[in-house]
């Protein structure tokens, strides 16, 4: 094996590049990658799922009691990025399918919204943005 | 000023109270309740009461090597002759005395199988076992603050006895109560996966979960298997656009231009609004030397999504593409003439 450090380094680089060449899917740069589409689709599914939970009568009742309208809640969801919606949904999915607990989480999340909106202080959820 | 101070203090106490209440609520939210009780009370009607995949091989683990043992078990089921010993170098990290989850998935993909992650639900786990798929599960057999990580393979269950049957460690037939099993599984984040052949969908697969697993194959250069997995998706969910795009991309990347063109044509035929489909079809047609058709497809993508910079790039790419002499654009065109493809306005 060669001892020259520069050549050795170059060889290492060459190896790395050849590896990179084999692992990236060789589609044309102007083509839409599958991964990107999957992310977009997932974002749509997540958002639809979260919004559909707002349409339930029991959730709306709870929200009304807290002084938040369904439209306001939907607007808040609309302001969130895909990543933030995903985090919220994950929290929902941790809960069992029972309606009561899902309701509890949805309400909990909106309590958090209201409080952080009001005092603008907590940083428990990085995805909550002040309204103004 | 005393009343004012009192008022102020009250306000501050209120500000403290709310985050404190929130945090306690959150902590309660973190420990999700067990799913097993509800599942046992009211199990899905189509779920058999008892299942045991007795043909599943057994590899008693050596010392800490439960990862290689569990992986060898499910690979053997798929007809891949491999022993835990040979997997040690792939998935075992001696310093950590264990195997990383990502490496378990990567080793599965390297055998041209789809490593499909289960949704974090007990009913999904049982459904997969009932469908004949042994499931690799990740468990924390210890406690949250003193974890004891472990991989095992779920091979059966009994709803009447409320038990789960596993190939686990040195136990060939480890019968655990469903609740206790779920606690150990929950402590490891309900992590589980299947090693599936690309042409066979898991029982609880959703389009996106399967497509993501197929995409993991595509991104790691396992193009043939990825294409097969995408093809499976297009058969199961023909209306879902991403399966067709994935199939087209994976075939294009392998140089199978005919196959890629067929997949993308199928997509834009029954979903003419798919701009990504038109865009990628333009590239395939360009590579086939069908310049005129490539320009039409690229123009269509741009018309459907005028703000997408990628599509402008495509139009530049295909602008100089020579128009092929009539009839030179292959048998695909003869079977499905270009006029069949209509760009929506």
Coordinates of C-alpha atoms in Angstrom, one line a residue:
Chain A
X1 CA 0.0 0.0 0.0
X2 CA 1.1 3.5 -0.7
X3 CA 2.5 5.5 2.2
X4 CA 2.1 8.9 0.7
X5 CA -0.5 10.7 2.8
X6 CA -1.9 12.9 0.0
X7 CA -2.4 9.9 -2.3
X8 CA -4.0 8.0 0.5
X9 CA -6.3 10.8 1.3
X10 CA -7.2 11.1 -2.4
X11 CA -7.9 7.4 -2.6
X12 CA -10.2 7.7 0.5
X13 CA -12.1 10.5 -1.2
X14 CA -12.4 8.6 -4.3
X15 CA -13.9 5.6 -2.4
X16 CA -16.3 7.9 -0.7
X17 CA -17.4 9.5 -3.9
X18 CA -17.8 6.1 -5.6
X19 CA -20.0 5.0 -2.7
X20 CA -22.1 8.1 -2.9
X21 CA -22.5 7.5 -6.6
X22 CA -23.9 4.1 -5.9
X23 CA -26.3 5.0 -3.1
X24 CA -28.0 8.0 -4.7
X25 CA -30.7 7.0 -7.1
X26 CA -29.5 8.2 -10.5
X27 CA -32.6 10.0 -11.7
X28 CA -32.3 13.3 -13.6
X29 CA -32.0 16.4 -11.5
X30 CA -35.1 17.9 -13.1
X31 CA -37.2 14.9 -12.1
X32 CA -39.5 14.9 -9.1
X33 CA -38.0 12.5 -6.5
X34 CA -40.3 10.0 -4.9
X35 CA -39.2 11.0 -1.4
X36 CA -40.4 14.6 -1.9
X37 CA -43.8 13.4 -3.1
X38 CA -44.2 11.1 -0.1
X39 CA -43.4 14.0 2.3
X40 CA -46.0 16.2 0.5
X41 CA -48.6 13.5 0.6
X42 CA -47.9 12.8 4.3
X43 CA -48.3 16.5 5.1
X44 CA -51.8 16.5 3.4
X45 CA -52.9 13.4 5.2
X46 CA -51.7 14.7 8.6
X47 CA -53.5 18.0 8.1
X48 CA -56.7 16.4 6.9
X49 CA -56.7 14.1 9.9
X50 CA -56.2 16.9 12.4
X51 CA -58.8 19.1 10.8
X52 CA -61.3 16.2 10.7
X53 CA -61.0 15.8 14.5
X54 CA -62.2 19.4 14.7
X55 CA -65.4 18.6 12.9
X56 CA -66.6 16.3 15.6
X57 CA -69.5 17.6 17.6
X58 CA -68.0 16.7 21.0
X59 CA -64.7 18.4 20.2
X60 CA -66.6 21.5 19.0
X61 CA -68.6 21.6 22.2
X62 CA -65.4 21.4 24.3
X63 CA -63.8 24.1 22.2
X64 CA -66.8 26.4 22.5
X65 CA -66.7 26.0 26.3
X66 CA -63.1 27.1 26.1
X67 CA -64.1 30.1 24.0
X68 CA -62.4 28.9 20.8
X69 CA -64.4 28.5 17.6
X70 CA -63.8 25.6 15.2
X71 CA -62.7 28.1 12.5
X72 CA -60.2 29.7 14.9
X73 CA -58.8 26.2 15.6
X74 CA -58.7 25.4 11.9
X75 CA -56.8 28.7 11.2
X76 CA -54.3 27.8 13.9
X77 CA -53.7 24.5 12.2
X78 CA -53.4 26.3 8.8
X79 CA -50.6 28.4 10.3
X80 CA -48.6 25.3 11.3
X81 CA -45.9 23.7 9.1
X82 CA -46.1 20.1 8.0
X83 CA -43.6 19.1 10.6
X84 CA -45.6 20.8 13.4
X85 CA -48.8 19.1 12.2
X86 CA -47.0 15.8 12.2
X87 CA -45.8 16.3 15.8
X88 CA -49.4 17.1 16.9
X89 CA -50.8 14.1 15.2
X90 CA -48.1 11.9 16.7
X91 CA -49.2 13.0 20.1
X92 CA -52.8 12.1 19.1
X93 CA -51.7 8.7 17.9
X94 CA -50.1 7.9 21.2
X95 CA -53.5 7.8 22.6
X96 CA -55.7 4.8 22.3
X97 CA -58.6 4.9 19.9
X98 CA -61.2 5.7 22.6
X99 CA -63.1 8.9 21.8
X100 CA -62.8 10.3 25.3
X101 CA -59.0 10.3 25.5
X102 CA -58.6 11.7 21.9
X103 CA -61.0 14.4 22.9
X104 CA -58.9 15.0 26.0
X105 CA -55.8 15.5 23.9
X106 CA -57.4 17.8 21.4
X107 CA -58.7 19.9 24.2
X108 CA -55.4 19.8 26.0
X109 CA -53.6 21.1 22.9
X110 CA -56.0 23.9 22.5
X111 CA -55.7 24.8 26.2
X112 CA -52.0 25.1 25.6
X113 CA -52.6 27.3 22.5
X114 CA -54.8 29.6 24.5
X115 CA -52.4 29.9 27.4
X116 CA -49.3 30.4 25.3
X117 CA -51.2 32.9 23.2
X118 CA -52.3 34.7 26.3
X119 CA -49.0 34.9 28.2
X120 CA -46.7 34.3 25.3
X121 CA -44.2 32.9 27.7
X122 CA -43.9 29.1 27.7
X123 CA -41.8 27.2 25.3
X124 CA -43.0 23.7 26.0
X125 CA -44.2 23.3 22.4
X126 CA -41.9 24.9 19.9
X127 CA -44.6 24.8 17.3
X128 CA -46.9 27.3 19.0
X129 CA -46.6 30.7 17.5
X130 CA -48.0 33.9 19.0
X131 CA -51.0 35.1 17.1
X132 CA -50.3 38.8 16.5
Chain B
X1 CA -50.4 49.8 47.7
X2 CA -50.9 46.6 49.6
X3 CA -54.0 45.6 47.7
X4 CA -52.1 46.3 44.4
X5 CA -49.2 44.1 45.5
X6 CA -51.6 41.4 46.5
X7 CA -53.2 41.6 43.1
X8 CA -49.9 41.5 41.4
X9 CA -48.8 38.5 43.4
X10 CA -52.0 36.8 42.6
X11 CA -51.4 37.4 38.9
X12 CA -47.9 36.0 39.2
X13 CA -49.1 32.9 41.0
X14 CA -51.6 32.4 38.2
X15 CA -48.9 32.6 35.6
X16 CA -47.0 29.9 37.5
X17 CA -49.9 27.7 38.0
X18 CA -50.9 27.4 34.4
X19 CA -47.6 26.0 33.1
X20 CA -47.4 23.7 36.1
X21 CA -50.8 22.4 35.4
X22 CA -49.8 22.0 31.7
X23 CA -46.7 20.1 32.6
X24 CA -48.6 17.7 34.9
X25 CA -51.2 17.2 32.1
X26 CA -48.4 16.5 29.6
X27 CA -46.7 14.0 31.9
X28 CA -50.1 12.2 32.3
X29 CA -50.3 12.3 28.5
X30 CA -46.9 10.7 27.9
X31 CA -47.8 7.4 29.6
X32 CA -50.4 6.3 27.1
X33 CA -52.7 3.8 28.6
X34 CA -52.4 0.1 27.6
X35 CA -54.2 -0.9 24.5
X36 CA -54.5 -4.6 25.4
X37 CA -57.5 -4.3 27.8
X38 CA -59.7 -2.7 25.2
X39 CA -58.5 -5.1 22.5
X40 CA -59.4 -8.1 24.7
X41 CA -62.8 -6.7 25.6
X42 CA -63.7 -5.9 22.0
X43 CA -61.4 -7.5 19.5
X44 CA -61.9 -7.0 15.7
X45 CA -64.4 -9.6 14.5
X46 CA -62.1 -10.9 11.7
X47 CA -59.2 -11.5 14.0
X48 CA -58.8 -15.3 14.8
X49 CA -58.9 -16.1 18.5
X50 CA -55.7 -18.1 18.5
X51 CA -52.7 -18.0 16.1
X52 CA -49.3 -19.6 16.4
X53 CA -46.8 -19.6 13.5
X54 CA -45.2 -22.8 14.7
X55 CA -43.0 -23.2 11.6
X56 CA -41.0 -20.1 12.5
X57 CA -37.4 -21.2 13.2
X58 CA -35.7 -20.6 16.5
X59 CA -32.2 -19.3 17.1
X60 CA -31.2 -19.2 20.8
X61 CA -29.3 -16.0 21.3
X62 CA -25.7 -15.8 22.5
X63 CA -25.0 -13.4 25.4
X64 CA -26.4 -10.0 24.3
X65 CA -27.0 -10.9 20.7
X66 CA -30.7 -10.9 20.6
X67 CA -30.7 -8.5 17.5
X68 CA -28.9 -11.0 15.2
X69 CA -31.0 -13.9 16.5
X70 CA -34.4 -12.1 15.9
X71 CA -33.3 -10.9 12.5
X72 CA -32.0 -14.3 11.4
X73 CA -35.4 -15.8 12.5
X74 CA -37.5 -13.5 10.2
X75 CA -35.0 -13.7 7.3
X76 CA -35.1 -17.5 7.5
X77 CA -38.9 -17.3 7.2
X78 CA -38.4 -15.5 3.9
X79 CA -36.2 -18.3 2.6
X80 CA -32.9 -16.6 3.3
X81 CA -30.3 -18.9 4.7
X82 CA -28.4 -17.0 7.4
X83 CA -27.3 -17.6 10.9
X84 CA -27.2 -15.1 13.8
X85 CA -23.4 -15.5 13.7
X86 CA -23.1 -14.1 10.2
X87 CA -25.4 -11.2 11.1
X88 CA -23.3 -10.2 14.1
X89 CA -20.9 -8.1 12.0
X90 CA -23.8 -6.4 10.3
X91 CA -26.0 -5.5 13.2
X92 CA -24.2 -5.9 16.5
X93 CA -22.2 -3.2 18.1
X94 CA -19.9 -4.8 20.7
X95 CA -19.3 -1.6 22.7
X96 CA -23.1 -1.0 23.1
X97 CA -23.7 -4.7 23.6
X98 CA -26.7 -4.5 21.3
X99 CA -28.1 -3.7 17.9
X100 CA -29.3 -0.4 16.6
X101 CA -32.8 -0.3 15.1
X102 CA -31.8 1.4 11.9
X103 CA -29.2 -1.3 11.3
X104 CA -31.8 -4.0 11.7
X105 CA -33.8 -2.3 9.0
X106 CA -30.7 -1.8 6.8
X107 CA -29.7 -5.4 7.0
X108 CA -33.2 -6.5 6.0
X109 CA -33.1 -4.2 3.0
X110 CA -29.7 -5.5 2.0
X111 CA -31.4 -9.0 1.6
X112 CA -33.7 -7.4 -1.1
X113 CA -36.6 -7.4 1.3
X114 CA -38.9 -4.5 2.4
X115 CA -38.3 -3.5 6.0
X116 CA -41.7 -2.2 6.9
X117 CA -42.3 -0.5 10.2
X118 CA -45.6 -1.3 12.0
X119 CA -47.9 1.3 13.3
X120 CA -47.6 1.5 17.1
X121 CA -50.8 -0.6 17.8
X122 CA -51.5 -3.9 19.4
X123 CA -54.3 -4.7 17.0
X124 CA -51.9 -4.2 14.0
X125 CA -49.3 -6.5 15.6
X126 CA -51.9 -9.2 16.1
X127 CA -53.3 -8.7 12.6
X128 CA -49.9 -9.2 11.0
X129 CA -49.3 -12.4 13.0
X130 CA -52.7 -13.6 12.0
X131 CA -51.7 -12.9 8.3
X132 CA -48.7 -15.2 8.8
X133 CA -46.1 -12.6 9.3
X134 CA -43.8 -13.0 12.3
X135 CA -43.0 -9.6 13.7
X136 CA -39.7 -8.4 15.1
X137 CA -40.4 -6.3 18.2
X138 CA -38.2 -4.1 20.2
X139 CA -38.7 -4.2 24.0
X140 CA -37.5 -2.7 27.2
X141 CA -37.7 -5.5 29.6
X142 CA -36.4 -3.3 32.4
X143 CA -37.8 0.0 33.6
X144 CA -37.7 3.4 32.0
X145 CA -34.9 4.6 34.3
X146 CA -33.0 1.2 34.2
X147 CA -33.6 0.0 30.6
X148 CA -32.9 -3.6 29.4
X149 CA -33.3 -3.5 25.7
X150 CA -34.3 -6.6 23.8
X151 CA -35.4 -7.8 20.4
X152 CA -37.7 -10.8 20.0
X153 CA -40.1 -12.2 17.4
X154 CA -43.8 -12.3 18.0
X155 CA -45.1 -15.6 16.5
X156 CA -48.5 -16.0 18.1
X157 CA -51.2 -14.9 20.5
X158 CA -54.3 -16.2 22.2
X159 CA -57.1 -13.8 22.8
X160 CA -58.9 -16.1 25.2
X161 CA -55.9 -16.7 27.4
X162 CA -54.7 -13.0 26.9
X163 CA -51.2 -14.1 25.9
X164 CA -48.6 -13.3 23.3
X165 CA -46.1 -16.0 22.1
X166 CA -42.6 -15.1 21.2
X167 CA -39.3 -16.5 20.1
X168 CA -37.2 -14.6 22.6
X169 CA -33.6 -14.9 23.8
X170 CA -33.0 -18.5 24.9
X171 CA -36.7 -19.4 25.1
X172 CA -38.1 -21.1 22.0
X173 CA -41.7 -20.6 23.1
X174 CA -42.0 -17.7 25.5
X175 CA -45.6 -17.2 26.5
X176 CA -46.2 -13.8 28.0
X177 CA -49.4 -12.1 29.2
X178 CA -50.6 -9.6 26.7
X179 CA -50.5 -6.7 29.3
X180 CA -47.0 -7.5 30.4
X181 CA -45.8 -7.8 26.8
X182 CA -47.4 -4.5 25.9
X183 CA -45.8 -2.7 28.8
X184 CA -42.3 -3.9 27.7
X185 CA -43.2 -3.0 24.1
X186 CA -44.6 0.4 25.0
X187 CA -41.4 1.2 27.0
X188 CA -39.5 0.8 23.7
X189 CA -41.8 3.1 21.8
X190 CA -44.0 0.3 20.2
X191 CA -41.2 -0.2 17.7
X192 CA -41.6 -3.2 15.4
X193 CA -41.0 -4.2 11.8
X194 CA -41.7 -6.9 9.2
X195 CA -39.3 -8.3 6.6
X196 CA -41.6 -8.6 3.6
X197 CA -40.9 -9.7 0.0
X198 CA -41.6 -6.7 -2.2
X199 CA -44.6 -8.3 -4.0
X200 CA -46.4 -9.0 -0.7
X201 CA -48.2 -6.3 1.3
X202 CA -48.4 -6.4 5.0
X203 CA -51.9 -6.9 6.3
X204 CA -52.1 -3.5 7.9
X205 CA -50.2 -1.5 5.2
X206 CA -51.3 1.9 4.3
X207 CA -50.3 3.5 0.9
X208 CA -47.8 5.9 2.5
X209 CA -46.3 3.5 5.0
X210 CA -45.5 1.0 2.2
X211 CA -44.3 3.7 -0.2
X212 CA -42.0 5.0 2.4
X213 CA -40.5 1.6 2.9
X214 CA -40.1 1.2 -0.9
X215 CA -38.5 4.6 -1.0
X216 CA -35.9 3.5 1.6
X217 CA -34.9 0.8 -0.8
X218 CA -34.8 3.3 -3.7
X219 CA -32.6 5.7 -1.8
X220 CA -30.2 3.0 -0.8
X221 CA -29.7 1.9 -4.4
X222 CA -31.8 -1.3 -4.2
X223 CA -33.6 -0.2 -7.4
X224 CA -35.0 -3.6 -8.6
X225 CA -36.6 -4.4 -5.2
X226 CA -37.8 -0.8 -4.9
X227 CA -39.4 -1.0 -8.3
X228 CA -41.1 -4.3 -7.4
X229 CA -42.4 -2.7 -4.1
X230 CA -43.7 0.3 -6.0
X231 CA -45.4 -2.0 -8.5
X232 CA -47.1 -3.8 -5.6
X233 CA -48.4 -0.4 -4.5
X234 CA -49.8 0.5 -7.9
X235 CA -51.7 -2.8 -7.9
X236 CA -53.1 -2.3 -4.5
X237 CA -53.8 1.4 -4.7
X238 CA -54.0 2.3 -8.4
X239 CA -55.4 5.7 -7.7
X240 CA -52.5 6.7 -5.5
X241 CA -50.1 8.8 -7.7
X242 CA -46.9 8.3 -5.7
X243 CA -46.7 4.5 -6.4
X244 CA -46.6 5.2 -10.2
X245 CA -44.0 8.0 -9.9
X246 CA -41.9 5.8 -7.7
X247 CA -42.1 2.9 -10.2
X248 CA -41.3 5.3 -13.1
X249 CA -38.3 6.8 -11.2
X250 CA -36.9 3.4 -10.1
X251 CA -37.2 2.0 -13.6
X252 CA -35.7 5.1 -15.2
X253 CA -32.8 4.9 -12.8
X254 CA -32.2 1.3 -13.9
X255 CA -32.3 2.4 -17.6
X256 CA -35.6 0.7 -18.3
X257 CA -37.0 3.6 -20.3
X258 CA -39.9 1.6 -21.7
X259 CA -41.1 0.4 -18.3
X260 CA -40.7 3.9 -16.9
X261 CA -42.7 5.4 -19.7
X262 CA -45.5 2.9 -19.3
X263 CA -45.7 3.6 -15.6
X264 CA -45.8 7.4 -16.0
X265 CA -48.2 7.2 -18.9
X266 CA -50.6 5.0 -16.8
X267 CA -50.4 7.8 -14.1
X268 CA -51.2 10.7 -16.4
X269 CA -53.9 8.8 -18.2
X270 CA -56.0 8.3 -15.1
X271 CA -54.8 11.3 -13.2
X272 CA -54.2 14.0 -15.9
X273 CA -53.7 16.7 -13.2
X274 CA -50.5 15.0 -11.9
X275 CA -47.9 17.6 -12.8
X276 CA -45.1 15.6 -11.3
X277 CA -46.2 12.7 -13.6
X278 CA -46.0 14.9 -16.7
X279 CA -42.7 16.4 -15.7
X280 CA -41.0 13.0 -15.1
X281 CA -42.6 11.6 -18.2
X282 CA -41.0 14.5 -20.1
X283 CA -37.6 13.3 -18.9
X284 CA -38.2 9.7 -19.9
X285 CA -39.4 10.7 -23.4
X286 CA -36.4 13.0 -23.7
X287 CA -34.1 10.1 -22.8
X288 CA -35.8 8.0 -25.4
X289 CA -35.2 10.6 -28.0
X290 CA -38.9 11.6 -28.4
X291 CA -38.3 15.3 -28.4
X292 CA -41.7 16.5 -29.6
X293 CA -43.6 14.4 -27.0
X294 CA -41.1 15.4 -24.3
X295 CA -41.7 19.1 -24.9
X296 CA -45.5 18.5 -24.8
X297 CA -45.3 16.7 -21.5
X298 CA -43.0 19.4 -20.0
X299 CA -45.3 22.1 -21.2
X300 CA -48.2 20.4 -19.6
X301 CA -46.4 20.1 -16.2
X302 CA -45.6 23.8 -16.4
X303 CA -49.1 24.7 -17.3
X304 CA -50.5 22.8 -14.3
X305 CA -48.0 24.2 -11.8
X306 CA -46.5 27.4 -13.3
X307 CA -44.6 28.3 -10.1
X308 CA -42.6 25.1 -9.9
X309 CA -38.9 25.9 -10.7
X310 CA -38.2 22.2 -11.4
X311 CA -40.6 22.2 -14.3
X312 CA -38.9 25.3 -15.8
X313 CA -35.6 23.4 -15.6
X314 CA -37.3 20.5 -17.4
X315 CA -38.4 22.7 -20.2
X316 CA -34.9 23.9 -20.7
X317 CA -33.6 20.4 -20.7
X318 CA -36.0 19.1 -23.3
X319 CA -36.0 22.3 -25.5
X320 CA -33.1 21.1 -27.6
X321 CA -34.2 17.5 -27.7
X322 CA -34.4 16.4 -31.3
X323 CA -37.8 15.4 -32.6
X324 CA -37.6 11.7 -33.6
X325 CA -38.6 10.7 -37.1
X326 CA -42.2 9.6 -37.3
X327 CA -42.8 6.1 -35.9
X328 CA -39.4 6.1 -34.1
X329 CA -40.8 6.6 -30.7
X330 CA -41.2 2.9 -30.1
X331 CA -43.9 0.4 -29.7
X332 CA -45.2 2.1 -26.6
X333 CA -46.4 5.0 -28.7
X334 CA -48.0 2.8 -31.2
X335 CA -50.0 1.0 -28.5
X336 CA -51.0 4.2 -26.9
X337 CA -50.8 7.1 -29.3
X338 CA -49.8 10.5 -28.0
X339 CA -53.2 12.0 -28.6
X340 CA -54.6 9.7 -25.9
X341 CA -52.7 11.8 -23.4
X342 CA -54.6 15.0 -22.8
X343 CA -53.3 17.8 -20.8
X344 CA -56.1 19.3 -18.8
X345 CA -56.7 23.1 -19.2

